[in-house]
Amino acid sequence: MPNKQKPKGNDSIVGRAFRRSVITMIVIIGLGVLLYRGDESEPIVEESVVEGPKVVEHSRQAQPPVVRFSDITEKAGIDFVHVNGAYGDKLLPETMGGGVAFFDYDNDGDQDLLLVNSRYWPGHVPPGAATPTMALYRNDGTGHFEDVTTGSGLDRGFYGMGVAVGDYDNDSQVDVFISAVGENHLFHNNNGVFEEVTASAGVGGRAGDWSTSAAFIDVDNDADLDLFVGNYVQWSKEVDFQIDFRLTGIGRAYGPPTTFAGSHPYLYLNNGEGYFTDVSAATGIQVNNPATGEPMAKSLGVMPVDIDGNGWMDLFVANDTVQNFLFYNQGDGYFQEQGVVFGLAFDRNGSATGAMGADASFYRNDADLGLAVGNFANEMTSLYVSQGDPTLYADEAIGDGIGPASRRALTFGLFFFDYDLDGRLDLMQANGHLEEEINLVQPSQHYAQPAQLFWNCGANCPAQFIEVAAGQSGDLNTSLVGRGASFADIDGDGDLDVVITQVGGRPLLLRNDQSLGHHWLRVTPVGRTVNRDGIGTWIEVVTEDRSQRRQVMPTRGYLSQVQLPVTFGLGKAQGIEMVRLRWPDGSLQEVRDVAVDSVLVVEQE
């Protein structure tokens, strides 16, 4: 691949990185952390009052519109129940699943639904219980789903975690990769029936690893999709019992990731003939802790994004309790870890966070990219924003209105989307704790927590985002143990509906019932000299009052995938001046005379 120059640093960037590193070492050495951040003894948890920055008072002119989300889970035919296998021994994987994907598996033009399941632990299967499997639901185009799991090839039982979707062989059919505790699984789509090809494709991973978020992306710009897979901690039941983490008032509890060793992620290069080569060790994505020489990563979220717009896909990796990574694609087959240099590794105080899901967008409709990361309880959601320089970021969660409202929540899935179609990307996050009895030791915390929706008020407001009050979002405010989250237009009305998974429980399918009269456009790219689905393509939509940019990327948030065609809210705009695409190979294409409230299919020239 052609050489790609490393980002040019300057004295301020180097100094910033040095200061962050020093602060972090001090914090790590002296830190006694609250729940899940303590030692292996039985701690006495004394909850301090969390006092974040004061929330900005907003004028009456800057209030979110009333948009109700309606729970249609049962009505839509979704009867899935996630099984985490919990039986009382408090094994860490029980707290983390599961993923969800909206994708069109049968090429009929509407968004189907795949829910990832885990399983019962050996020796603890309830009498008469069937083996839990993934669940595939076919959408009839109106938002009603039929369970088609049986006979689909996805009716397999293993301890699943996350999902990635992508047409890795460019045959116009979307394939499925499922990460797991243990061996991972790749399923090839043969006209709507899936065949497991894990062994022949070479992407099963090591049997003892615990994989989490994954993404199909083209890292070498050769027109086929490669595969990145994040791995969490080195875990086994025996190690979990040896650690034997306990909390006063609860007894044995789910141990923190700080007590488990890290694990390297995988990067598989697609050879274009149905198999992949593991290039993890040779490409710079295996980062060791300089103090121990052991793997540093404890990866839960991955957000692929061309962070500086030079045509090569980079990878942001959200790590739990250790610094986040930015694998900067140098274009020569090698990634350089640049999280500290770019300002993405730590929070505003120079500390690592309990990072979960991640998403990236130009949510201000300007030249500054924003990258949101959901964090542990009593840690604000991070909102890193480029500072007029695509290689320099700062956390602006407080100033942009996210920080104070997100501090008490324990956030897993999150994503940017324009729920009211006003032309500005909003932010939603799925929340839920790990410990069922957390309220006994931290009165401000609850196991089930409501999701949060932040309305993008725009540049002329005191803060960019305003949290939508519970009474204004309908059933979105339902308390649940949220994990993965995704969005899609399931009923063809233009606006984006939402699904949130729940560990050990039922998902929540929410229909968007907005009726604000706003227009929209959905863009479906079809690649010819790039991957078939155009993953990695930048799409710009220009109307009379604004320009919006999105990258074609189904991988979002935590363990999950969103609708692949890209939706743009247009507000009250009556026309579209231009749609411009920059394909992953660098070619540009413009389309004019595009109607509002339509689906635009753009075939690469």
mmCIF file of C-alpha atoms in Angstrom, residues 10-223:
data_model
loop_
_atom_site.group_PDB
_atom_site.id
_atom_site.type_symbol
_atom_site.label_atom_id
_atom_site.label_comp_id
_atom_site.label_asym_id
_atom_site.label_seq_id
_atom_site.Cartn_x
_atom_site.Cartn_y
_atom_site.Cartn_z
ATOM 1 C CA ASN A 10 4.359 19.817 17.759
ATOM 2 C CA ASP A 11 5.685 20.847 21.141
ATOM 3 C CA SER A 12 2.230 21.337 22.630
ATOM 4 C CA ILE A 13 1.057 17.884 21.560
ATOM 5 C CA VAL A 14 4.193 16.200 22.865
ATOM 6 C CA GLY A 15 3.984 18.150 26.103
ATOM 7 C CA ARG A 16 0.341 17.295 26.476
ATOM 8 C CA ALA A 17 1.063 13.613 25.945
ATOM 9 C CA PHE A 18 3.893 13.700 28.504
ATOM 10 C CA ARG A 19 1.740 15.443 31.112
ATOM 11 C CA ARG A 20 -1.099 12.962 30.570
ATOM 12 C CA SER A 21 1.295 10.054 30.950
ATOM 13 C CA VAL A 22 2.723 11.403 34.214
ATOM 14 C CA ILE A 23 -0.717 12.133 35.633
ATOM 15 C CA THR A 24 -1.937 8.702 34.657
ATOM 16 C CA MET A 25 0.962 6.933 36.366
ATOM 17 C CA ILE A 26 0.285 8.898 39.558
ATOM 18 C CA VAL A 27 -3.419 8.074 39.414
ATOM 19 C CA ILE A 28 -2.771 4.381 38.794
ATOM 20 C CA ILE A 29 -0.306 4.139 41.675
ATOM 21 C CA GLY A 30 -2.467 5.927 44.213
ATOM 22 C CA LEU A 31 -5.978 5.139 43.093
ATOM 23 C CA GLY A 32 -8.367 3.332 45.405
ATOM 24 C CA VAL A 33 -11.424 2.913 43.282
ATOM 25 C CA LEU A 34 -15.024 2.505 44.299
ATOM 26 C CA LEU A 35 -17.127 -0.422 43.153
ATOM 27 C CA TYR A 36 -15.313 -2.684 40.669
ATOM 28 C CA ARG A 37 -12.191 -0.619 40.989
ATOM 29 C CA GLY A 38 -11.012 -1.932 44.356
ATOM 30 C CA ASP A 39 -8.701 -4.673 45.692
ATOM 31 C CA GLU A 40 -9.555 -8.321 46.216
ATOM 32 C CA SER A 41 -10.494 -7.974 49.880
ATOM 33 C CA GLU A 42 -14.024 -7.270 51.045
ATOM 34 C CA PRO A 43 -14.218 -3.466 50.875
ATOM 35 C CA ILE A 44 -16.482 -1.169 52.811
ATOM 36 C CA VAL A 45 -18.113 0.999 50.191
ATOM 37 C CA GLU A 46 -18.878 4.521 51.347
ATOM 38 C CA GLU A 47 -20.704 6.378 48.640
ATOM 39 C CA SER A 48 -19.762 10.003 48.305
ATOM 40 C CA VAL A 49 -22.154 12.573 46.905
ATOM 41 C CA VAL A 50 -21.482 13.113 43.219
ATOM 42 C CA GLU A 51 -21.464 16.810 42.428
ATOM 43 C CA GLY A 52 -20.806 17.496 38.805
ATOM 44 C CA PRO A 53 -20.765 20.859 37.050
ATOM 45 C CA LYS A 54 -24.025 22.738 37.224
ATOM 46 C CA VAL A 55 -26.404 22.037 34.394
ATOM 47 C CA VAL A 56 -26.902 25.007 32.093
ATOM 48 C CA GLU A 57 -30.351 26.532 32.339
ATOM 49 C CA HIS A 58 -31.912 26.678 28.892
ATOM 50 C CA SER A 59 -34.278 29.266 27.560
ATOM 51 C CA ARG A 60 -37.798 28.408 26.471
ATOM 52 C CA GLN A 61 -36.668 28.867 22.887
ATOM 53 C CA ALA A 62 -34.219 25.960 23.250
ATOM 54 C CA GLN A 63 -36.355 23.036 24.310
ATOM 55 C CA PRO A 64 -36.372 19.585 22.713
ATOM 56 C CA PRO A 65 -39.406 18.767 20.581
ATOM 57 C CA VAL A 66 -41.840 16.223 21.953
ATOM 58 C CA VAL A 67 -41.082 12.963 20.154
ATOM 59 C CA ARG A 68 -42.496 9.818 21.665
ATOM 60 C CA PHE A 69 -40.957 6.381 21.289
ATOM 61 C CA SER A 70 -43.489 3.565 21.671
ATOM 62 C CA ASP A 71 -42.666 0.083 22.958
ATOM 63 C CA ILE A 72 -43.840 -2.259 20.193
ATOM 64 C CA THR A 73 -41.667 -5.256 21.149
ATOM 65 C CA GLU A 74 -44.498 -7.725 21.689
ATOM 66 C CA LYS A 75 -46.773 -6.223 19.046
ATOM 67 C CA ALA A 76 -43.971 -6.464 16.470
ATOM 68 C CA GLY A 77 -43.515 -10.179 17.159
ATOM 69 C CA ILE A 78 -40.238 -10.025 19.094
ATOM 70 C CA ASP A 79 -40.284 -12.676 21.837
ATOM 71 C CA PHE A 80 -36.525 -13.096 22.342
ATOM 72 C CA VAL A 81 -35.096 -13.446 25.849
ATOM 73 C CA HIS A 82 -31.354 -13.107 26.388
ATOM 74 C CA VAL A 83 -29.829 -15.923 28.448
ATOM 75 C CA ASN A 84 -26.661 -15.079 30.346
ATOM 76 C CA GLY A 85 -26.543 -18.339 32.329
ATOM 77 C CA ALA A 86 -26.303 -16.662 35.736
ATOM 78 C CA TYR A 87 -26.911 -19.144 38.559
ATOM 79 C CA GLY A 88 -25.329 -17.370 41.548
ATOM 80 C CA ASP A 89 -21.557 -17.792 41.155
ATOM 81 C CA LYS A 90 -21.176 -14.271 39.683
ATOM 82 C CA LEU A 91 -19.075 -15.078 36.605
ATOM 83 C CA LEU A 92 -17.978 -11.908 34.803
ATOM 84 C CA PRO A 93 -19.269 -12.724 31.261
ATOM 85 C CA GLU A 94 -22.802 -12.823 32.672
ATOM 86 C CA THR A 95 -22.739 -9.025 32.921
ATOM 87 C CA MET A 96 -21.688 -8.071 29.389
ATOM 88 C CA GLY A 97 -23.969 -9.395 26.566
ATOM 89 C CA GLY A 98 -25.444 -9.044 24.093
ATOM 90 C CA GLY A 99 -25.239 -7.441 20.719
ATOM 91 C CA VAL A 100 -27.834 -6.578 18.104
ATOM 92 C CA ALA A 101 -27.832 -5.784 14.394
ATOM 93 C CA PHE A 102 -30.256 -4.276 11.940
ATOM 94 C CA PHE A 103 -29.434 -5.443 8.413
ATOM 95 C CA ASP A 104 -31.199 -6.613 5.248
ATOM 96 C CA TYR A 105 -30.279 -10.286 5.175
ATOM 97 C CA ASP A 106 -32.743 -11.244 2.415
ATOM 98 C CA ASN A 107 -32.272 -8.229 0.096
ATOM 99 C CA ASP A 108 -35.935 -7.278 0.104
ATOM 100 C CA GLY A 109 -35.255 -3.643 0.965
ATOM 101 C CA ASP A 110 -36.267 -3.552 4.633
ATOM 102 C CA GLN A 111 -34.307 -3.934 7.823
ATOM 103 C CA ASP A 112 -34.295 -7.313 9.552
ATOM 104 C CA LEU A 113 -33.162 -7.924 13.120
ATOM 105 C CA LEU A 114 -30.541 -10.214 14.626
ATOM 106 C CA LEU A 115 -30.194 -10.628 18.399
ATOM 107 C CA VAL A 116 -27.122 -12.312 19.894
ATOM 108 C CA ASN A 117 -27.622 -14.794 22.706
ATOM 109 C CA SER A 118 -25.334 -16.386 25.267
ATOM 110 C CA ARG A 119 -26.031 -19.738 26.990
ATOM 111 C CA TYR A 120 -26.287 -21.702 30.221
ATOM 112 C CA TRP A 121 -23.063 -22.737 31.902
ATOM 113 C CA PRO A 122 -22.203 -26.456 31.775
ATOM 114 C CA GLY A 123 -23.760 -28.282 34.708
ATOM 115 C CA HIS A 124 -26.294 -25.500 35.308
ATOM 116 C CA VAL A 125 -28.868 -26.035 32.570
ATOM 117 C CA PRO A 126 -32.420 -25.764 33.961
ATOM 118 C CA PRO A 127 -34.407 -29.002 33.596
ATOM 119 C CA GLY A 128 -36.129 -29.162 30.226
ATOM 120 C CA ALA A 129 -34.543 -25.925 28.981
ATOM 121 C CA ALA A 130 -33.793 -25.684 25.249
ATOM 122 C CA THR A 131 -30.369 -24.595 24.070
ATOM 123 C CA PRO A 132 -30.391 -20.790 23.661
ATOM 124 C CA THR A 133 -29.523 -19.631 20.128
ATOM 125 C CA MET A 134 -29.195 -16.428 18.171
ATOM 126 C CA ALA A 135 -32.523 -15.008 16.969
ATOM 127 C CA LEU A 136 -33.154 -13.831 13.399
ATOM 128 C CA TYR A 137 -36.336 -11.895 12.666
ATOM 129 C CA ARG A 138 -37.519 -11.040 9.151
ATOM 130 C CA ASN A 139 -39.199 -7.670 8.702
ATOM 131 C CA ASP A 140 -42.305 -7.566 6.511
ATOM 132 C CA GLY A 141 -41.670 -3.895 5.732
ATOM 133 C CA THR A 142 -44.237 -2.517 8.152
ATOM 134 C CA GLY A 143 -42.278 -3.050 11.346
ATOM 135 C CA HIS A 144 -43.705 -6.475 12.099
ATOM 136 C CA PHE A 145 -41.202 -9.314 12.410
ATOM 137 C CA GLU A 146 -41.348 -13.064 11.874
ATOM 138 C CA ASP A 147 -38.972 -15.365 13.744
ATOM 139 C CA VAL A 148 -37.064 -17.219 11.022
ATOM 140 C CA THR A 149 -34.207 -18.505 13.200
ATOM 141 C CA THR A 150 -34.977 -22.198 12.739
ATOM 142 C CA GLY A 151 -33.318 -23.391 9.561
ATOM 143 C CA SER A 152 -31.538 -20.069 8.959
ATOM 144 C CA GLY A 153 -28.124 -21.455 9.897
ATOM 145 C CA LEU A 154 -27.888 -18.973 12.750
ATOM 146 C CA ASP A 155 -29.752 -21.302 15.113
ATOM 147 C CA ARG A 156 -26.524 -22.102 16.910
ATOM 148 C CA GLY A 157 -25.809 -22.193 20.627
ATOM 149 C CA PHE A 158 -22.638 -20.744 22.140
ATOM 150 C CA TYR A 159 -21.745 -17.932 24.548
ATOM 151 C CA GLY A 160 -22.254 -15.097 22.070
ATOM 152 C CA MET A 161 -21.373 -11.468 22.731
ATOM 153 C CA GLY A 162 -21.338 -9.107 19.736
ATOM 154 C CA VAL A 163 -22.070 -9.004 16.024
ATOM 155 C CA ALA A 164 -20.574 -7.481 12.878
ATOM 156 C CA VAL A 165 -22.249 -7.510 9.465
ATOM 157 C CA GLY A 166 -20.651 -7.021 6.076
ATOM 158 C CA ASP A 167 -20.530 -8.434 2.557
ATOM 159 C CA TYR A 168 -16.982 -9.750 2.807
ATOM 160 C CA ASP A 169 -17.004 -11.524 -0.575
ATOM 161 C CA ASN A 170 -18.859 -8.786 -2.523
ATOM 162 C CA ASP A 171 -21.655 -11.103 -3.667
ATOM 163 C CA SER A 172 -24.376 -8.575 -2.711
ATOM 164 C CA GLN A 173 -25.428 -10.573 0.358
ATOM 165 C CA VAL A 174 -24.602 -9.447 3.881
ATOM 166 C CA ASP A 175 -22.627 -11.945 5.967
ATOM 167 C CA VAL A 176 -22.526 -12.209 9.768
ATOM 168 C CA PHE A 177 -19.684 -12.505 12.280
ATOM 169 C CA ILE A 178 -20.505 -13.224 15.929
ATOM 170 C CA SER A 179 -17.968 -12.751 18.717
ATOM 171 C CA ALA A 180 -18.081 -14.979 21.770
ATOM 172 C CA VAL A 181 -16.524 -16.199 24.981
ATOM 173 C CA GLY A 182 -14.431 -18.890 23.326
ATOM 174 C CA GLU A 183 -14.372 -19.490 19.587
ATOM 175 C CA ASN A 184 -15.876 -16.810 17.327
ATOM 176 C CA HIS A 185 -18.142 -17.640 14.369
ATOM 177 C CA LEU A 186 -18.418 -16.426 10.760
ATOM 178 C CA PHE A 187 -21.555 -17.177 8.725
ATOM 179 C CA HIS A 188 -21.676 -16.783 4.953
ATOM 180 C CA ASN A 189 -25.007 -15.665 3.509
ATOM 181 C CA ASN A 190 -26.261 -17.944 0.719
ATOM 182 C CA ASN A 191 -29.512 -16.352 -0.488
ATOM 183 C CA GLY A 192 -30.825 -15.871 3.034
ATOM 184 C CA VAL A 193 -29.497 -19.111 4.521
ATOM 185 C CA PHE A 194 -26.291 -18.899 6.525
ATOM 186 C CA GLU A 195 -23.452 -21.405 6.374
ATOM 187 C CA GLU A 196 -20.786 -21.397 9.050
ATOM 188 C CA VAL A 197 -17.370 -20.932 7.412
ATOM 189 C CA THR A 198 -15.306 -20.093 10.497
ATOM 190 C CA ALA A 199 -12.697 -22.802 10.042
ATOM 191 C CA SER A 200 -12.148 -22.318 6.307
ATOM 192 C CA ALA A 201 -12.057 -18.522 6.707
ATOM 193 C CA GLY A 202 -9.593 -18.709 9.609
ATOM 194 C CA VAL A 203 -11.328 -16.243 11.951
ATOM 195 C CA GLY A 204 -12.253 -18.413 14.935
ATOM 196 C CA GLY A 205 -9.592 -16.962 17.215
ATOM 197 C CA ARG A 206 -8.163 -18.693 20.243
ATOM 198 C CA ALA A 207 -10.503 -20.927 22.213
ATOM 199 C CA GLY A 208 -9.652 -19.257 25.519
ATOM 200 C CA ASP A 209 -10.229 -15.657 24.397
ATOM 201 C CA TRP A 210 -13.237 -13.478 25.125
ATOM 202 C CA SER A 211 -14.121 -11.361 22.080
ATOM 203 C CA THR A 212 -16.418 -8.341 22.141
ATOM 204 C CA SER A 213 -17.074 -5.648 19.519
ATOM 205 C CA ALA A 214 -16.075 -6.357 15.922
ATOM 206 C CA ALA A 215 -16.126 -4.527 12.599
ATOM 207 C CA PHE A 216 -15.898 -5.307 8.901
ATOM 208 C CA ILE A 217 -13.760 -2.560 7.327
ATOM 209 C CA ASP A 218 -11.382 -2.219 4.392
ATOM 210 C CA VAL A 219 -8.093 -1.293 6.067
ATOM 211 C CA ASP A 220 -5.897 -1.699 2.973
ATOM 212 C CA ASN A 221 -8.234 -0.205 0.345
ATOM 213 C CA ASP A 222 -8.211 -3.302 -1.847
ATOM 214 C CA ALA A 223 -12.012 -3.365 -2.300
#
